[in-house]
């Protein structure tokens, strides 16, 4: 048996009230259709077909060649949508004798659930009377679902869409989530015979009554109701997000990560976390982030696309596109921006910001500092209020600090500038010129002790002041 999954995803998603196609709205860090695709991929070896319509260019740009596409130009119902995949499925996957139908807006549907349907179908298919198998769910609130109508023997006789229900049928709690596993030959022979509904659409659900009328059988497989809610509004989106978040947290907890409050911990599916790490409340970990073992992340932290080593600590801080080597720590109220790299054991205290810079092991930056475009060697003490003045209004410039440097509080490092190994700056220095190894400077502009004039006739200061203003005038 060879199964080809077909995902229906042509709908408008009108109720999302969005310019983004519904199926591209993210759930726990992945576009919802990607979740659906992953589930489908897990249930078959054949590349799935996605039926696209509304916003198809955007959908195809996101999914690329992970799937094949059929286009439904006009939305004429679920049977019509599936029919659009017919030619493609019959040509390219001739050997597929089974068609698994699912949707692009059901991100919570698990591979296991799809497989249980496929397996049940596989076991029953030697019965030549079997036309297809489908999932059913039972739910207290049946609103929005087609009702499963059974005959006197308990066999499924029809699916009745909500709008067409009698009062009695409306009370039925066994419902159609819309997931089917068809015998391909039977499907393609019958799909084009589905009658047009009063609304002018073609309902996939009519295939049940058609099969029964032919003396064929439809197998139903009960599924959990919480996986098959399609997302129609942003309220549903938030509910799916909450559900998915809990699933992801559970996966990490079962793998050895302590999450003290899963309800306020948002971890994208793409994130990896090592064992014995602790994630404290109010924390978002997103994108392509990898966290090592024994790390403590949070409370109230945001980590995006970052690599955080073993034993690191991130307290009430934001870390974006940054790297923290083992044992380094930041916070509270720290910010690592793109290209920040803290070497092993580096300490960043309150209100520190680092961007595009490397701080080598043993370096400490306790309070209120901004370090940008800098390379700072081992065991440097970065005093409170140190700022790399890395931007002259036009260009970014680099600051280089050697090992064992002591930077006094409130030092401005006017880049480009280099501080040699073991250099020291006094509190409040404005360093406009390079300081040699073991050199000491203080004041504004900074100069060696005993010297009354600024070094080198302030030429660097002129450059830093005048050039950018001239350039800026031109661009204004
Ligand atoms: C459908 C089922 C209903 C079931 C419910 C479960 C039919 C006729 N009804 O109803 O029995 O209980 O799903 O959620 O099948 N789509 C297309 N092209 C179309 C129409 C729909 O691709 O022309 C796609 C949509 O993008 C969506 C899915 O099919 O992903 C379901 O369509 P929707 O209009 O939401 O069907 P329901 O009315 O909810
Ligand atoms: Ca729906």
Coordinates of C-alpha atoms and ligand atoms in Angstrom, one line a residue:
X1 CA 0.0 0.0 0.0
X2 CA 1.3 3.4 -1.0
X3 CA -0.2 6.5 0.6
X4 CA -0.1 10.0 -0.9
X5 CA -1.2 12.7 1.5
X6 CA -3.2 15.6 0.1
X7 CA -3.5 18.8 2.2
X8 CA -6.4 21.1 1.3
X9 CA -5.3 24.7 1.9
X10 CA -7.0 26.9 -0.7
X11 CA -9.5 28.6 1.6
X12 CA -9.5 32.4 2.0
X13 CA -9.2 32.4 5.8
X14 CA -11.4 35.5 5.7
X15 CA -12.1 35.4 9.4
X16 CA -8.4 35.8 10.2
X17 CA -8.8 39.4 8.9
X18 CA -5.2 39.3 7.7
X19 CA -3.1 40.0 4.6
X20 CA -1.1 36.9 5.4
X21 CA -2.7 33.7 4.1
X22 CA -4.3 31.9 7.1
X23 CA -2.1 28.8 6.7
X24 CA 1.1 30.9 7.1
X25 CA 0.2 32.3 10.5
X26 CA 2.8 30.9 12.9
X27 CA 2.0 28.5 15.7
X28 CA 4.9 28.0 18.2
X29 CA 7.4 29.2 15.7
X30 CA 6.3 27.5 12.5
X31 CA 3.8 28.5 9.9
X32 CA 0.7 26.4 10.8
X33 CA 0.8 24.6 7.4
X34 CA 4.3 23.4 8.2
X35 CA 3.0 21.6 11.2
X36 CA 0.3 20.0 9.0
X37 CA 2.9 19.1 6.4
X38 CA 5.2 17.5 9.0
X39 CA 2.3 15.4 10.3
X40 CA 1.5 14.3 6.8
X41 CA 5.1 13.5 6.0
X42 CA 5.3 11.2 9.1
X43 CA 2.3 9.2 7.8
X44 CA 3.7 8.4 4.3
X45 CA 6.9 8.1 2.3
X46 CA 5.3 10.0 -0.7
X47 CA 5.8 13.7 -1.0
X48 CA 2.5 15.4 -0.1
X49 CA 0.4 17.4 -2.5
X50 CA -0.9 20.7 -1.2
X51 CA -4.0 22.2 -2.8
X52 CA -3.4 26.0 -2.8
X53 CA -5.5 28.9 -3.9
X54 CA -5.7 32.1 -1.9
X55 CA -2.3 33.6 -1.4
X56 CA -0.7 30.6 -3.2
X57 CA 2.5 32.5 -4.2
X58 CA 3.3 33.2 -0.6
X59 CA 2.4 29.7 0.5
X60 CA 4.6 28.2 -2.2
X61 CA 7.5 30.5 -1.3
X62 CA 7.4 29.2 2.3
X63 CA 7.0 25.5 1.6
X64 CA 9.2 25.4 -1.5
X65 CA 9.9 22.0 -3.0
X66 CA 8.9 20.1 0.2
X67 CA 5.6 19.3 -1.5
X68 CA 3.9 19.2 -4.9
X69 CA 1.2 21.8 -5.6
X70 CA -2.2 21.7 -7.2
X71 CA -4.1 24.9 -7.7
X72 CA -7.7 25.5 -7.0
X73 CA -8.5 28.7 -8.7
X74 CA -12.1 28.9 -7.7
X75 CA -13.2 27.8 -4.3
X76 CA -16.0 25.4 -5.0
X77 CA -15.8 23.2 -2.0
X78 CA -13.7 20.4 -0.5
X79 CA -14.6 17.8 -3.1
X80 CA -13.6 20.3 -5.8
X81 CA -10.4 21.1 -4.0
X82 CA -9.4 17.4 -3.9
X83 CA -10.3 17.0 -7.5
X84 CA -7.7 19.6 -8.4
X85 CA -5.0 17.3 -7.0
X86 CA -6.4 14.4 -9.1
X87 CA -4.3 14.8 -12.2
X88 CA -1.1 15.3 -10.3
X89 CA -1.6 12.4 -8.0
X90 CA -2.6 10.0 -10.8
X91 CA 0.4 11.1 -13.0
X92 CA 3.3 11.5 -10.6
X93 CA 2.5 8.9 -8.1
X94 CA 0.9 6.2 -10.2
X95 CA 1.8 3.7 -7.6
X96 CA -0.1 5.4 -4.8
X97 CA -3.2 3.4 -4.3
X98 CA -4.3 5.2 -1.2
X99 CA -5.1 8.9 -0.8
X100 CA -4.9 10.5 2.7
X101 CA -6.8 13.8 2.9
X102 CA -6.0 16.4 5.5
X103 CA -5.8 20.2 5.9
X104 CA -3.5 23.1 6.1
X105 CA -5.2 24.7 9.1
X106 CA -5.1 21.8 11.6
X107 CA -1.7 22.3 13.2
X108 CA -2.5 20.2 16.2
X109 CA -3.2 17.0 14.3
X110 CA -0.5 14.5 15.1
X111 CA 1.3 12.1 12.8
X112 CA 0.3 9.3 15.2
X113 CA -3.4 10.1 14.6
X114 CA -3.0 10.1 10.9
X115 CA -1.1 6.9 11.1
X116 CA -3.8 5.3 13.2
X117 CA -6.2 6.1 10.4
X118 CA -3.9 4.8 7.7
X119 CA -3.2 1.6 9.7
X120 CA -6.9 1.0 10.3
X121 CA -7.5 1.4 6.6
X122 CA -4.6 -0.9 5.8
X123 CA -6.0 -3.6 8.0
X124 CA -9.5 -3.3 6.6
X125 CA -8.7 -2.8 2.9
X126 CA -8.8 -6.5 2.0
X127 CA -12.5 -6.1 2.3
X128 CA -13.4 -5.3 -1.4
X129 CA -16.5 -3.5 -0.1
X130 CA -14.4 -0.9 1.7
X131 CA -14.5 2.5 0.0
X132 CA -12.5 4.5 2.5
X133 CA -11.8 5.1 6.2
X134 CA -12.2 8.4 8.1
X135 CA -11.7 9.8 11.5
X136 CA -14.6 10.9 13.8
X137 CA -14.5 12.8 17.0
X138 CA -16.9 13.3 19.8
X139 CA -17.4 16.7 21.3
X140 CA -19.8 18.4 23.6
X141 CA -20.0 21.5 21.4
X142 CA -20.7 20.3 17.9
X143 CA -20.9 23.7 16.3
X144 CA -19.3 24.1 12.9
X145 CA -18.9 20.3 12.2
X146 CA -20.6 18.0 9.9
X147 CA -22.6 15.4 11.9
X148 CA -22.0 11.6 11.6
X149 CA -25.3 9.9 10.9
X150 CA -25.4 6.2 11.6
X151 CA -27.9 3.5 10.5
X152 CA -29.8 1.0 12.7
X153 CA -26.7 -1.3 12.7
X154 CA -24.4 1.5 13.9
X155 CA -22.8 1.8 10.5
X156 CA -22.1 5.3 9.2
X157 CA -24.7 6.3 6.6
X158 CA -23.9 9.9 5.9
X159 CA -22.3 13.1 7.0
X160 CA -24.7 15.9 7.2
X161 CA -23.3 19.5 7.1
X162 CA -24.5 21.7 9.9
X163 CA -26.6 23.9 7.6
X164 CA -28.5 20.9 6.3
X165 CA -29.2 19.3 9.7
X166 CA -32.6 18.5 11.0
X167 CA -33.1 19.5 14.7
X168 CA -32.4 15.9 15.8
X169 CA -29.3 15.7 13.7
X170 CA -28.0 19.0 15.1
X171 CA -27.9 17.3 18.5
X172 CA -25.5 14.6 17.3
X173 CA -22.2 14.7 19.1
X174 CA -20.2 12.4 16.8
X175 CA -18.6 14.7 14.3
X176 CA -16.5 14.9 11.1
X177 CA -13.1 16.3 11.5
X178 CA -12.6 15.9 7.7
X179 CA -9.7 13.5 7.6
X180 CA -10.1 10.6 5.2
X181 CA -8.1 7.7 3.8
X182 CA -9.4 6.7 0.4
X183 CA -8.9 3.8 -2.0
X184 CA -7.5 5.8 -4.8
X185 CA -9.3 4.0 -7.6
X186 CA -12.7 4.4 -5.9
X187 CA -12.0 8.0 -5.1
X188 CA -11.1 9.1 -8.6
X189 CA -14.0 7.2 -10.0
X190 CA -16.5 8.9 -7.7
X191 CA -15.1 12.4 -6.9
X192 CA -16.4 13.8 -10.2
X193 CA -19.8 12.5 -9.5
X194 CA -20.3 14.4 -6.3
X195 CA -23.4 16.5 -6.8
X196 CA -23.5 20.3 -6.5
X197 CA -24.9 21.5 -3.2
X198 CA -27.6 24.1 -2.8
X199 CA -24.7 26.6 -2.1
X200 CA -23.1 25.7 -5.5
X201 CA -20.3 23.8 -3.8
X202 CA -19.1 20.2 -4.0
X203 CA -18.9 18.5 -0.6
X204 CA -16.3 15.8 0.1
X205 CA -18.6 14.7 2.8
X206 CA -21.2 13.5 0.2
X207 CA -18.9 10.6 -0.6
X208 CA -20.1 8.7 2.5
X209 CA -23.7 8.6 1.3
X210 CA -22.5 7.8 -2.2
X211 CA -20.4 4.9 -1.0
X212 CA -23.3 3.5 1.1
X213 CA -25.7 3.8 -1.9
X214 CA -23.2 1.6 -3.9
X215 CA -23.3 -1.0 -1.2
X216 CA -19.8 0.0 -0.1
X217 CA -18.6 0.4 3.4
X218 CA -16.9 3.3 5.2
X219 CA -14.8 2.6 8.2
X220 CA -14.7 5.2 11.1
X221 CA -11.8 5.6 13.5
X222 CA -12.3 7.5 16.7
X223 CA -9.8 10.3 17.3
X224 CA -9.1 12.7 20.2
X225 CA -11.2 15.9 19.7
X226 CA -8.5 18.3 20.7
X227 CA -6.3 17.7 17.7
X228 CA -8.7 18.4 14.9
X229 CA -9.9 21.9 15.5
X230 CA -9.3 23.9 12.3
X231 CA -8.1 27.4 12.8
X232 CA -10.5 30.0 11.5
X233 CA -9.9 33.0 13.7
X234 CA -7.2 34.5 15.7
X235 CA -9.0 33.2 18.8
X236 CA -8.5 29.7 17.5
X237 CA -4.9 30.6 16.7
X238 CA -4.2 31.6 20.3
X239 CA -5.9 28.4 21.6
X240 CA -3.7 26.3 19.2
X241 CA -0.6 28.2 20.3
X242 CA -1.4 27.4 23.9
X243 CA -1.9 23.8 23.2
X244 CA 1.2 23.5 21.1
X245 CA 3.2 25.4 23.7
X246 CA 2.2 22.9 26.3
X247 CA 3.1 20.0 24.1
X248 CA 6.6 21.5 23.5
X249 CA 7.1 22.2 27.2
X250 CA 6.1 18.6 28.0
X251 CA 8.6 17.3 25.4
X252 CA 11.4 19.2 27.1
X253 CA 10.4 18.3 30.6
X254 CA 10.3 14.6 29.6
X255 CA 13.8 15.0 28.2
X256 CA 15.2 16.4 31.5
X257 CA 14.6 20.2 31.4
X258 CA 12.8 21.7 34.4
X259 CA 10.2 24.2 33.4
X260 CA 8.8 25.7 36.5
X261 CA 5.7 27.3 34.9
X262 CA 4.9 25.9 31.5
X263 CA 1.9 28.2 31.2
X264 CA 4.1 31.2 31.0
X265 CA 7.0 29.6 29.1
X266 CA 6.9 29.9 25.3
X267 CA 9.4 27.8 23.5
X268 CA 9.4 27.5 19.8
X269 CA 9.4 24.0 18.4
X270 CA 12.8 24.7 16.7
X271 CA 14.6 25.2 20.1
X272 CA 17.0 22.7 21.7
X273 CA 17.7 22.6 25.4
X274 CA 20.2 20.3 27.3
X275 CA 19.3 18.3 30.4
X276 CA 19.2 19.8 33.9
X277 CA 18.6 23.2 32.5
X278 CA 16.0 25.3 34.3
X279 CA 13.6 27.6 32.5
X280 CA 11.9 30.1 34.9
X281 CA 8.5 31.8 34.3
X282 CA 7.8 34.4 31.8
X283 CA 10.4 33.3 29.3
X284 CA 10.3 33.1 25.5
X285 CA 12.8 31.0 23.7
X286 CA 12.5 31.4 20.0
X287 CA 13.9 30.5 16.6
X288 CA 17.1 28.7 16.0
X289 CA 18.2 28.7 19.6
X290 CA 20.4 26.0 21.3
X291 CA 20.8 25.9 25.0
X292 CA 23.3 23.6 26.8
X293 CA 23.0 21.7 30.0
X294 CA 22.6 23.1 33.5
X295 CA 21.7 26.6 32.3
X296 CA 19.3 28.8 34.1
X297 CA 17.1 30.8 31.7
X298 CA 14.7 33.4 33.1
X299 CA 12.6 34.6 34.8
X300 CA 11.3 37.0 32.2
X301 CA 13.8 36.6 29.5
X302 CA 13.6 36.5 25.7
X303 CA 16.1 34.4 23.7
X304 CA 16.0 34.5 19.9
X305 CA 18.3 32.6 17.5
X306 CA 21.1 32.3 20.0
X307 CA 23.5 29.7 21.2
X308 CA 23.9 29.5 25.0
X309 CA 26.4 27.1 26.6
X310 CA 26.4 24.8 29.6
X311 CA 25.8 26.5 32.9
X312 CA 25.0 29.9 31.5
X313 CA 22.6 32.2 33.3
X314 CA 20.2 34.6 31.7
X315 CA 18.2 36.7 34.2
X316 CA 15.4 39.1 33.1
X317 CA 17.3 39.8 29.9
X318 CA 17.0 39.8 26.1
X319 CA 19.4 37.7 24.0
X320 CA 19.1 38.0 20.2
X321 CA 21.3 36.4 17.6
X322 CA 24.1 36.1 20.2
X323 CA 26.4 33.5 21.6
X324 CA 27.2 32.8 25.2
X325 CA 30.0 30.4 26.0
X326 CA 29.8 28.0 29.0
X327 CA 29.4 29.6 32.4
X328 CA 28.8 33.2 31.1
X329 CA 25.9 35.1 32.6
X330 CA 23.8 38.2 31.9
X331 CA 21.3 40.2 33.8
X332 CA 19.1 41.4 35.3
X333 CA 18.1 43.8 32.5
X334 CA 20.8 42.9 30.0
X335 CA 20.7 42.9 26.2
X336 CA 22.8 40.9 23.9
X337 CA 22.2 42.0 20.3
X338 CA 23.2 40.5 16.9
X339 CA 26.8 39.3 16.9
X340 CA 27.4 39.6 20.6
X341 CA 29.7 36.8 21.8
X342 CA 30.5 36.3 25.5
X343 CA 33.4 34.0 26.2
X344 CA 33.4 31.4 28.9
X345 CA 32.6 32.8 32.3
X346 CA 32.0 36.4 31.2
X347 CA 29.8 38.3 33.6
X348 CA 27.4 41.0 32.4
X349 CA 25.4 42.7 35.1
X350 CA 22.5 45.2 35.1
X351 CA 21.7 47.3 32.1
X352 CA 24.5 46.0 29.9
X353 CA 24.2 46.0 26.1
X354 CA 26.6 44.3 23.8
X355 CA 26.4 44.2 20.0
X356 CA 28.7 42.8 17.4
X357 CA 31.5 42.3 19.9
X358 CA 33.5 39.6 21.5
X359 CA 34.3 39.6 25.2
X360 CA 37.0 37.1 26.1
X361 CA 36.9 34.7 29.1
X362 CA 37.2 36.4 32.5
X363 CA 36.0 39.8 31.4
X364 CA 33.5 41.5 33.6
X365 CA 31.0 44.2 32.8
X366 CA 28.9 44.8 35.9
X367 CA 26.8 47.9 35.3
X368 CA 25.3 50.3 32.7
X369 CA 27.6 49.8 29.7
X370 CA 27.3 49.7 25.9
X371 CA 29.8 47.7 24.0
X372 CA 29.5 47.7 20.2
X373 CA 31.9 46.6 17.4
X374 CA 34.6 45.7 20.0
X375 CA 37.0 43.0 20.6
X376 CA 37.9 42.7 24.3
X377 CA 40.5 40.3 25.5
X378 CA 40.7 38.3 28.7
X379 CA 40.2 39.5 32.2
X380 CA 39.2 43.1 31.3
X381 CA 37.2 45.1 33.9
X382 CA 34.7 47.2 32.2
X383 CA 33.7 49.9 34.7
X384 CA 30.2 51.1 35.2
X385 CA 28.9 53.4 32.4
X386 CA 31.6 52.5 29.8
X387 CA 30.5 53.3 26.3
X388 CA 32.1 52.4 23.0
X389 CA 31.4 55.4 20.9
X390 CA 31.3 53.2 17.8
X391 CA 29.3 55.4 15.4
X392 CA 30.4 58.7 14.0
X393 CA 27.0 59.4 12.4
X394 CA 28.1 57.7 9.2
X395 CA 30.3 54.7 9.9
X396 CA 30.8 52.1 12.6
X397 CA 34.3 51.9 14.0
X398 CA 36.1 49.2 16.0
X399 CA 37.4 49.3 19.6
X400 CA 40.1 46.9 20.5
X401 CA 40.9 46.2 24.2
X402 CA 43.9 44.1 25.2
X403 CA 44.0 41.7 28.1
X404 CA 43.9 42.7 31.8
X405 CA 42.8 46.2 30.9
X406 CA 41.0 48.3 33.6
X407 CA 38.5 50.6 32.1
X408 CA 37.4 53.2 34.7
X409 CA 33.8 54.1 35.3
X410 CA 32.1 56.3 32.7
X411 CA 34.9 55.9 30.1
X412 CA 34.0 56.9 26.6
X413 CA 36.0 54.9 24.1
X414 CA 35.8 57.0 20.9
X415 CA 36.4 54.4 18.1
X416 CA 38.4 53.6 16.2
X417 CA 40.6 53.1 19.3
X418 CA 42.9 50.5 20.8
X419 CA 43.8 50.0 24.4
X420 CA 47.0 47.9 24.8
X421 CA 47.3 45.0 27.3
X422 CA 47.2 46.2 30.9
X423 CA 46.2 49.7 30.1
X424 CA 44.0 51.8 32.5
X425 CA 41.6 54.6 32.1
X426 CA 40.5 57.0 34.8
X427 CA 36.9 57.6 35.7
X428 CA 35.2 59.9 33.2
X429 CA 37.9 59.6 30.5
X430 CA 37.1 60.3 26.9
X431 CA 39.6 58.2 25.1
X432 CA 40.2 59.6 21.6
X433 CA 43.6 58.1 21.0
X434 CA 45.2 54.7 21.3
X435 CA 46.6 53.9 24.7
X436 CA 49.8 51.8 24.7
X437 CA 50.2 48.6 26.7
X438 CA 50.2 49.4 30.4
X439 CA 49.6 53.0 29.6
X440 CA 47.4 55.1 31.9
X441 CA 45.1 57.9 30.6
X442 CA 42.5 60.2 32.3
X443 CA 40.4 63.3 31.6
X444 CA 38.7 64.9 28.6
X445 CA 40.2 64.2 26.2
X446 CA 42.1 61.5 27.9
X447 CA 45.9 61.9 28.3
X448 CA 48.7 60.4 30.3
X449 CA 49.1 61.8 33.9
X450 CA 51.4 64.9 34.0
X451 CA 50.5 65.9 30.5
X452 CA 48.5 69.1 30.1
X453 CA 47.7 68.8 26.5
X454 CA 45.7 66.3 24.6
X455 CA 47.8 63.9 22.7
X456 CA 48.6 64.5 19.0
X457 CA 47.0 68.0 18.8
X458 CA 43.4 66.7 19.0
X459 CA 43.6 65.6 15.4
X460 CA 41.5 62.5 16.0
X461 CA 38.8 64.7 17.7
X462 CA 38.5 66.9 14.7
X463 CA 38.1 64.0 12.4
X464 CA 35.5 62.4 14.6
X465 CA 33.6 65.7 14.9
X466 CA 33.8 67.4 11.5
X467 CA 33.7 64.6 9.0
X468 CA 30.3 63.1 9.9
X469 CA 28.6 66.4 10.2
X470 CA 29.7 67.3 6.7
X471 CA 28.6 63.9 5.4
X472 CA 25.3 64.2 7.2
X473 CA 24.6 67.6 5.7
X474 CA 25.0 66.1 2.2
X475 CA 22.5 63.4 2.9
X476 CA 19.9 65.8 4.5
Ligands
LIG1 C1 -15.6 20.8 6.5 C2 -16.5 19.6 6.4 C3 -17.2 19.3 7.6 C4 -16.3 19.2 8.8 C5 -15.4 20.4 8.9 C6 -14.3 20.2 9.9 C7 -17.1 19.6 4.0 C8 -18.1 19.9 3.0 N1 -17.4 19.8 5.3 O1 -16.5 21.9 6.7 O2 -18.0 18.2 7.5 O3 -16.9 18.9 10.0 O4 -14.7 20.7 7.6 O5 -13.5 21.3 10.1 O6 -16.1 19.1 3.7 N2 -10.9 24.2 1.2 C9 -10.4 24.3 0.0 N3 -11.1 24.6 -1.1 C10 -12.4 24.8 -1.0 C11 -13.1 24.7 0.3 C12 -12.3 24.4 1.4 O7 -9.1 24.1 -0.1 O8 -13.1 25.1 -2.0 C13 -10.1 23.8 2.4 C14 -10.0 25.0 3.3 O9 -8.9 25.8 3.1 C15 -10.0 24.4 4.7 C16 -10.7 23.0 4.5 O10 -10.7 22.8 3.1 O11 -8.6 24.1 5.1 C17 -12.0 23.0 5.1 O12 -12.9 23.9 4.5 P1 -14.0 24.7 5.3 O13 -14.6 25.6 4.4 O14 -13.4 25.2 6.5 O15 -15.0 23.5 5.6 P2 -16.1 23.5 6.7 O16 -17.3 24.2 6.2 O17 -15.5 23.8 8.0
LIG2 CA1 -13.4 24.6 8.8

